[in-house]
Tab-separated table of C-alpha atoms in Angstrom:
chain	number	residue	atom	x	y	z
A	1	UNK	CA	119.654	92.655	93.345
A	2	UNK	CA	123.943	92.528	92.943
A	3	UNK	CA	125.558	89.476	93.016
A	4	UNK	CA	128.922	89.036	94.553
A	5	UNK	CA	131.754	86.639	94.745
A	6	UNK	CA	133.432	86.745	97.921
A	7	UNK	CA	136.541	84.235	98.910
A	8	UNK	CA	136.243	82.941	102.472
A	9	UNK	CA	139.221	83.521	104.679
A	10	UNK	CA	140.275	81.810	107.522
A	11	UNK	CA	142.406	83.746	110.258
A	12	UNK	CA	142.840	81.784	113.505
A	13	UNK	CA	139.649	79.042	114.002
A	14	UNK	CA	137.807	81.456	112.291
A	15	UNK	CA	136.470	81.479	108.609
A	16	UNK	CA	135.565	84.984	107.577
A	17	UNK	CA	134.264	86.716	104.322
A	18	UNK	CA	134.247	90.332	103.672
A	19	UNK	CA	131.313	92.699	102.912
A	20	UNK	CA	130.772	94.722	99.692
A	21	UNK	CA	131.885	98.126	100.742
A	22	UNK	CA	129.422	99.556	98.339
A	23	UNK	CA	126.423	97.315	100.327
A	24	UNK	CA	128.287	98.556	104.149
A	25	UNK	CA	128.575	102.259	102.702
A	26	UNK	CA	125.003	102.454	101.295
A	27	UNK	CA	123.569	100.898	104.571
A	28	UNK	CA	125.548	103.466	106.690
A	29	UNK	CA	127.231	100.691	108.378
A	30	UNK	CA	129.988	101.103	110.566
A	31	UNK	CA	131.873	99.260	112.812
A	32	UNK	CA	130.770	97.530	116.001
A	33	UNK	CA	127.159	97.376	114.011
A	34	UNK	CA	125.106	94.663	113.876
A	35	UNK	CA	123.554	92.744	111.198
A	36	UNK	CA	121.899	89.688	111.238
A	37	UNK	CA	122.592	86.184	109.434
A	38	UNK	CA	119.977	83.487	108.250
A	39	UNK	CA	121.351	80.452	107.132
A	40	UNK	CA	119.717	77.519	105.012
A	41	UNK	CA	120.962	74.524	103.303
A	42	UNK	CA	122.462	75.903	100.473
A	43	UNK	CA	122.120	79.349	100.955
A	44	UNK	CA	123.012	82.492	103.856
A	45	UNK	CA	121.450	85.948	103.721
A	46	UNK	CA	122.311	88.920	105.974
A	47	UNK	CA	119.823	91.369	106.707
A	48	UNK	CA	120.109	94.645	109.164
A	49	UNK	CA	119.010	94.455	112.144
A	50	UNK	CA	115.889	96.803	113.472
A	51	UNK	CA	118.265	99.668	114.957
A	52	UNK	CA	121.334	99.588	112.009
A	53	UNK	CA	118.316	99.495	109.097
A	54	UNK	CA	118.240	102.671	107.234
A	55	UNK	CA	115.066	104.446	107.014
A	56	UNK	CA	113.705	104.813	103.150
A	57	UNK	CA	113.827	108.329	102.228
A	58	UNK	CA	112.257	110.308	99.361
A	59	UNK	CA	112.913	113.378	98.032
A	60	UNK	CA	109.546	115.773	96.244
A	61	UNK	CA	110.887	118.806	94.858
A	62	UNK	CA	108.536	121.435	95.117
A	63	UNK	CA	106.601	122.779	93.171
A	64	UNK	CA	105.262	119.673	91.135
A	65	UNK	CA	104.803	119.573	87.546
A	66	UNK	CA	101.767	119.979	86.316
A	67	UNK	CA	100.531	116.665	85.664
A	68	UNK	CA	101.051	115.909	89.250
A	69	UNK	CA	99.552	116.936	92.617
A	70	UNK	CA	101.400	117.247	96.129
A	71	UNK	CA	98.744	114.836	97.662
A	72	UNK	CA	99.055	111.968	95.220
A	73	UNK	CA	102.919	112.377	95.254
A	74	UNK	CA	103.116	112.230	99.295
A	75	UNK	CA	100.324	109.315	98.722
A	76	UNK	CA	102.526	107.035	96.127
A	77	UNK	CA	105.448	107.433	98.508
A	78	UNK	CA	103.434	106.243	101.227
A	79	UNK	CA	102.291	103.046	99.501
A	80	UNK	CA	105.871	102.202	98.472
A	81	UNK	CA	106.731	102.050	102.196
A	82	UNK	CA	108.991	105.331	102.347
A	83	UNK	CA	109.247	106.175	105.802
A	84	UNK	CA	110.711	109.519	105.189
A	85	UNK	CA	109.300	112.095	102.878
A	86	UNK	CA	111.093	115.568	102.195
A	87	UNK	CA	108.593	118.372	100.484
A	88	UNK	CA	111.403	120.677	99.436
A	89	UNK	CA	110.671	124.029	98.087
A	90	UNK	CA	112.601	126.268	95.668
A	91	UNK	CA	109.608	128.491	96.457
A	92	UNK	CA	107.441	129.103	99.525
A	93	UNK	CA	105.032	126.116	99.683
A	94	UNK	CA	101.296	127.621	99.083
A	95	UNK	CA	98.682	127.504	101.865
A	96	UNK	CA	97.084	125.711	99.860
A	97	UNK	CA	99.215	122.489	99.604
A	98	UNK	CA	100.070	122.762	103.097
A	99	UNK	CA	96.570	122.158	104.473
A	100	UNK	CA	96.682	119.559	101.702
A	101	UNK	CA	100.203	117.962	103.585
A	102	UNK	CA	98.207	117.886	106.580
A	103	UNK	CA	95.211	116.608	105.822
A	104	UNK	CA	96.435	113.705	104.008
A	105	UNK	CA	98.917	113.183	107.526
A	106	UNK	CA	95.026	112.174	109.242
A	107	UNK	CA	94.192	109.991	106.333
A	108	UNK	CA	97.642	108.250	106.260
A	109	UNK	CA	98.013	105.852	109.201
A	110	UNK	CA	101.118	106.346	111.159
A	111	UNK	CA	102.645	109.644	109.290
A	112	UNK	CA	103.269	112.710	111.112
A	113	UNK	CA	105.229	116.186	110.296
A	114	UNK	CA	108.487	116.301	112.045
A	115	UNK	CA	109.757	119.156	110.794
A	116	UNK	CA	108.774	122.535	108.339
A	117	UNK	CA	109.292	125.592	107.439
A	118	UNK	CA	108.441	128.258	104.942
A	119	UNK	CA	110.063	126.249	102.000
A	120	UNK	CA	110.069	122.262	103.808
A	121	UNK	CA	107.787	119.636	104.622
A	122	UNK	CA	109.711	116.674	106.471
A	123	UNK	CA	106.784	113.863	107.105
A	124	UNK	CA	107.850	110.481	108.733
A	125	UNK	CA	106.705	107.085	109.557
A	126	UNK	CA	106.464	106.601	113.061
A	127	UNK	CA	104.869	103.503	113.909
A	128	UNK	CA	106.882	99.656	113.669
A	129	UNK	CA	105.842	97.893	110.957
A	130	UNK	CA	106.917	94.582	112.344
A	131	UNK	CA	104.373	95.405	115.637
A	132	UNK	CA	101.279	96.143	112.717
A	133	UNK	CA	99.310	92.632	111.872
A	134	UNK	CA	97.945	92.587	108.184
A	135	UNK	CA	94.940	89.866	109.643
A	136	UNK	CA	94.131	92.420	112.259
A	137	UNK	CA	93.935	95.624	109.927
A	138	UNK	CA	91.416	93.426	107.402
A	139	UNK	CA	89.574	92.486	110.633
A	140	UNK	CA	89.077	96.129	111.513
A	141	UNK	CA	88.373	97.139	108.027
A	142	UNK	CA	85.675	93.938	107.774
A	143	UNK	CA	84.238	94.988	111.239
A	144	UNK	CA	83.945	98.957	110.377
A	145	UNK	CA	82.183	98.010	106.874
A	146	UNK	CA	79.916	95.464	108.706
A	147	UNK	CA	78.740	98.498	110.696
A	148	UNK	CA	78.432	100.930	107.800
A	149	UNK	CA	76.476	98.000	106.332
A	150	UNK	CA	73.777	97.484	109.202
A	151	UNK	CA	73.443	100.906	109.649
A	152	UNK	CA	72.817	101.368	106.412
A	153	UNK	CA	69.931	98.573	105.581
A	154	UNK	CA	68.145	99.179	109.019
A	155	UNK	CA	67.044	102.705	107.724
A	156	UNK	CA	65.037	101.108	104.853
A	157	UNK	CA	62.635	99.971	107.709
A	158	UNK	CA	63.304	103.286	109.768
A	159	UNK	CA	61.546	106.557	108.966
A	160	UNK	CA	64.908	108.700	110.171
A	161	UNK	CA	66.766	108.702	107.155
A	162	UNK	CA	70.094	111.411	109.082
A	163	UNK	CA	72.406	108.050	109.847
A	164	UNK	CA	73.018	107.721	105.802
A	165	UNK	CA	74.202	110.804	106.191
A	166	UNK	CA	77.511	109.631	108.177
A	167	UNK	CA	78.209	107.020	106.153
A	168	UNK	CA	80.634	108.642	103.404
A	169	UNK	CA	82.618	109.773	106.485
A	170	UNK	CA	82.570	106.970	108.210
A	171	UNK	CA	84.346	105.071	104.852
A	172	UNK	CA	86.674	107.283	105.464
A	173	UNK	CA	87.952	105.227	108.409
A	174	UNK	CA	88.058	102.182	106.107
A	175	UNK	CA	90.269	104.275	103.146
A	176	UNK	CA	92.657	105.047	106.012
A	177	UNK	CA	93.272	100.940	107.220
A	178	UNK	CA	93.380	100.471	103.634
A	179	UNK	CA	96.386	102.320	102.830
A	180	UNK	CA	98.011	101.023	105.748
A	181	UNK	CA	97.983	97.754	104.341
A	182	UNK	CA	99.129	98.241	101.080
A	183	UNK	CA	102.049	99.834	102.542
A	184	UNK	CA	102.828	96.427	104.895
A	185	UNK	CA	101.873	94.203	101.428
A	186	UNK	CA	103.928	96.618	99.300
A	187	UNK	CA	106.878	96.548	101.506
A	188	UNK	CA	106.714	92.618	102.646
A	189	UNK	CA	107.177	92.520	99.142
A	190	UNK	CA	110.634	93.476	99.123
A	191	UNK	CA	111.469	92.774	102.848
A	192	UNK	CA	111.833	88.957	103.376
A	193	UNK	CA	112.381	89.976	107.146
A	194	UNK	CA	109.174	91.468	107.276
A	195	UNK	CA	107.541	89.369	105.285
A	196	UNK	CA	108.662	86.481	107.410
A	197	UNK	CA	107.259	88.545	110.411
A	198	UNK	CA	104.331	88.825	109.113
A	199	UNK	CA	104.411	84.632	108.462
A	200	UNK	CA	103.438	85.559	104.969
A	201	UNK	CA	104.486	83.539	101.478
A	202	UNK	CA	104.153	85.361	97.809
A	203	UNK	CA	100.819	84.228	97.026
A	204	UNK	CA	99.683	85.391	100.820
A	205	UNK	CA	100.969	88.641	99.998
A	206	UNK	CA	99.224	88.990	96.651
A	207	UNK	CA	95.942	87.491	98.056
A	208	UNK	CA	96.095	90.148	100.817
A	209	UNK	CA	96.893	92.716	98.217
A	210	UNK	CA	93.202	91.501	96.515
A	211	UNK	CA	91.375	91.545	99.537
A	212	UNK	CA	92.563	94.793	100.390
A	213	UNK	CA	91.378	96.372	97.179
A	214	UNK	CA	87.964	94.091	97.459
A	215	UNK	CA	87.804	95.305	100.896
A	216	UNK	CA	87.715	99.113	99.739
A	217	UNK	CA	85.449	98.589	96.637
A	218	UNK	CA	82.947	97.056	99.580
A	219	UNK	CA	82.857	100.472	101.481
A	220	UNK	CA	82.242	102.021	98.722
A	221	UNK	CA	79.618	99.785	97.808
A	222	UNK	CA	77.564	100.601	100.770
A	223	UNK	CA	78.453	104.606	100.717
A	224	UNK	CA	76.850	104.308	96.951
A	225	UNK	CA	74.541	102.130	98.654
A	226	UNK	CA	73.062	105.166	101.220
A	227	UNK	CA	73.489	107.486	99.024
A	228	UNK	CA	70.555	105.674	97.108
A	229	UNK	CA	68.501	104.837	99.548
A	230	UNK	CA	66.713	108.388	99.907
A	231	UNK	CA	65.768	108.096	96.041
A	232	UNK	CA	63.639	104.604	96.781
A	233	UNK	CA	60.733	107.198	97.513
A	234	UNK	CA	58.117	106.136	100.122
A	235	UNK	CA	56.994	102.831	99.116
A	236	UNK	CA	57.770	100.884	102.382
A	237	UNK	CA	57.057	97.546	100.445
A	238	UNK	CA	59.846	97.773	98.534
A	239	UNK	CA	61.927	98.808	101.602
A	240	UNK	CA	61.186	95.965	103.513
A	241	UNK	CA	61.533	93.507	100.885
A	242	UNK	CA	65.160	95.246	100.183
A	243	UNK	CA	65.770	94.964	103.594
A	244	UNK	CA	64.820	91.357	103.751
A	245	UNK	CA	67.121	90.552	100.544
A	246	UNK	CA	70.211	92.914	102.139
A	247	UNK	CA	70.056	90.828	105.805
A	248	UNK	CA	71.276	87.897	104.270
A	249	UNK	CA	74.623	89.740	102.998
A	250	UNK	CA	75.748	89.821	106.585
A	251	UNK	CA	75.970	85.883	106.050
A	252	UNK	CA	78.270	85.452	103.475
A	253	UNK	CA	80.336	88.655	104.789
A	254	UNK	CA	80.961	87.004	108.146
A	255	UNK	CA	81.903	83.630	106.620
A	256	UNK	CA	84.199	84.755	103.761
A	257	UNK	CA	86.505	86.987	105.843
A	258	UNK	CA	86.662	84.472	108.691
A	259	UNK	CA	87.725	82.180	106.036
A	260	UNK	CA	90.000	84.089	104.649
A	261	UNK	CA	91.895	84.985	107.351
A	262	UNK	CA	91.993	81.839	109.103
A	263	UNK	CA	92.386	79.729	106.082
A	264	UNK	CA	89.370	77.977	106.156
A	265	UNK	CA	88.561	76.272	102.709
A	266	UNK	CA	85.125	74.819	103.531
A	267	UNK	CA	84.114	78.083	105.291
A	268	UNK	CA	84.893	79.572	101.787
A	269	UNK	CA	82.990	77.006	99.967
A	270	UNK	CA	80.052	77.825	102.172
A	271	UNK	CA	80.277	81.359	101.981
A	272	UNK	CA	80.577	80.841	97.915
A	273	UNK	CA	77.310	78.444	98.074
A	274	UNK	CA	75.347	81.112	100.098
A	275	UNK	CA	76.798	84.011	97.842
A	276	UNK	CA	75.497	81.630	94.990
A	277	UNK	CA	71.983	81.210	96.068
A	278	UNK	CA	71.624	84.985	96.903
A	279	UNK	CA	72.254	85.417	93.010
A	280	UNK	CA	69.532	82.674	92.342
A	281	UNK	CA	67.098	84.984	94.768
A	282	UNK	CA	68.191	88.095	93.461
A	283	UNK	CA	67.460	86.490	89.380
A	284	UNK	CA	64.022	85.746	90.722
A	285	UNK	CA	63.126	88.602	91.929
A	286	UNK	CA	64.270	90.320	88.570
A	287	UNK	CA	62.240	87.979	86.520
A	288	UNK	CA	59.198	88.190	88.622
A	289	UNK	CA	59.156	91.637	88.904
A	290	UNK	CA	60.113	93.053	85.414
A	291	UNK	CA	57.624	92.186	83.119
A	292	UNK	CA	55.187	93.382	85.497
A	293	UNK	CA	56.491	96.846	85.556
A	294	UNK	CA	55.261	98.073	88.650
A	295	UNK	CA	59.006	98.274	90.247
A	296	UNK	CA	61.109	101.449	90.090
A	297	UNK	CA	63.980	101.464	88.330
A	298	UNK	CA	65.735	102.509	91.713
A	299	UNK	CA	64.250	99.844	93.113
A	300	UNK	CA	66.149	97.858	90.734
A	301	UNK	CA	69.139	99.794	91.252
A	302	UNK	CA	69.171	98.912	94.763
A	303	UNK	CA	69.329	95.119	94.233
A	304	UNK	CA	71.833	95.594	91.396
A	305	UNK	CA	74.213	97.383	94.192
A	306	UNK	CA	73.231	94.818	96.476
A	307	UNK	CA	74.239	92.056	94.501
A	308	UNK	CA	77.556	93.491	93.577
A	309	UNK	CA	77.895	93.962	97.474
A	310	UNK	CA	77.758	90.458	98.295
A	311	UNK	CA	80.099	89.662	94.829
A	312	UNK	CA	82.739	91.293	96.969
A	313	UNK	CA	82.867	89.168	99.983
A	314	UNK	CA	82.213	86.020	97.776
A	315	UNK	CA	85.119	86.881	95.290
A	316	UNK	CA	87.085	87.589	98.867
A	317	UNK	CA	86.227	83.991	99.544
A	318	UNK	CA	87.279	82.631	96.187
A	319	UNK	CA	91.028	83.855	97.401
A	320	UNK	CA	91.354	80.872	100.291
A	321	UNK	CA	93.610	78.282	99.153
A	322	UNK	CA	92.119	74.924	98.074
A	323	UNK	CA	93.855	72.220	100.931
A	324	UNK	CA	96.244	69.339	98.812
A	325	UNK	CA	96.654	66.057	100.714
């Protein structure tokens, strides 16, 4: 951020202070534009307004180095909230790389090829950040991982095993809204206007920014979760006493991202007692079961995934601010 020490003016009934020409030039701004002024006791900020802001553009020269790849480069750019990224070539860009350009444009939410040719790549942001909701996308990610989740558990007890199958894709889904909001967090960060927009403070930003990342590691979870599943065997005792122990998940997932996003702290705290006396179950079980030996060890593994499941909605939980009178 520049600093600048401007003299107010008065001409006529008007006082009047003058723009840094280096801030109008960089913004593009010209006259008959419009900006927009916030005022507080002691302070004044001016902002642009939605049609004189300046889109963020990047440039990636192509080819990349070595040490880097076309997809993570387009990715990273994403993230930091460019809305405009340039592939330029000195060579043809590879077939290769191109399918790679547009299959990461179905994985990245709201970016779409505008314009290409044998040595370019122009992608673009197309959608309004101010329209997007942070609260909704981590309801959609919460309500797509509650499905994986159900879906998942319910074919311990089921003798058609094909719907774990789907589940890896289906996390795609949940990558995708993740991304998404790390973009909106990443640029609230350094847009008070959107931040405002969004009614979100510094430490709301940084909680979302956790509960995105917890929200991911989750879907994950329960893809590692199915993928195990088929290696239980065919002992449908353990199943259903995995199933019984992976119902009560859905519990403490519905309270702590309820909490969350409404700000409920004694939702939290009962969503951190519940996620407290699954661990209490879950040590039982161990020390019941162990000495005995006559548990697999993915058996074990299960309840191990399980328990770092439910961790994530808990720690999710832990994130609601305590309420000061």
């Amino acid at each position: 951020m520049t600093k600048f020490i401007r003299r107010l003016q008065k001409i006529g009934s008007s006082i009047l202070v003058s723009l840094p020409s280096e801030w109008v030039e960089s913004n593009k701004l010209e006259k008959s534009d419009e900006v927009e002024i916030e005022t507080g006791a002691n302070s004044i900020s001016i902002t642009l307004t939605g049609s004189s802001k300046v889109p963020k553009e990047v440039v990636i020269q192509y080819p990349v180095s070595k040490e880097e790849n076309i997809s993570a480069d387009i990715t990273g750019a994403y993230l930091l909230g460019y809305d405009i990224i340039k592939i330029k070539g000195k060579s043809a860009i590879s077939v290769g790389d191109r399918e790679r350009i547009r299959g990461l444009m179905r994985r990245l939410v709201g970016m779409e090829i505008v314009d290409e040719d044998a040595t370019n790549v122009n992608v673009q942001f197309l959608l309004d950040a101010t329209t997007l909701s942070p609260d909704k996308i981590l309801k959609r990610m919460s309500s797509i991982a509650l499905g994986l989740f159900r879906d998942t558990i319910n074919s311990l007890t089921s003798d058609d095993k094909t719907v774990l199958q789907t589940i890896p894709s289906r996390d795609d889904e949940i990558d995708r809204q993740y991304f998404l909001l790390v973009r909106l967090i990443r640029s609230a960060m350094v847009d008070k206007k959107l931040a405002t927009a969004f009614n979100l403070g510094n430490i709301d930003i940084l909680d979302y920014r956790i509960a995105a990342n917890l929200m991911e590691t989750a879907g994950d979870t329960i893809v590692e979760l199915a993928n195990s599943i088929p290696e239980l065997g065919s002992s449908k005792t353990d199943a259903k006493k995995l199933h019984l122990l992976a119902v009560e998940i859905e519990n403490i997932h519905d309270k702590a991202i309820t909490s969350f996003i409404e700000n409920n702290r004694l939702l939290a705290i009962e969503a951190i007692k519940s996620f407290r006396n699954y661990q209490k179950k879950i040590s039982d079980i161990r020390s019941s079961l162990e000495p005995k030996k006559q548990v697999s060890i993915q058996f074990l593994d299960l309840v191990y995934t399980l328990e770092k499941l439910a961790r994530c909605w808990a720690d999710i939980a832990d994130l609601v601010k305590p309420v000061y009178t």
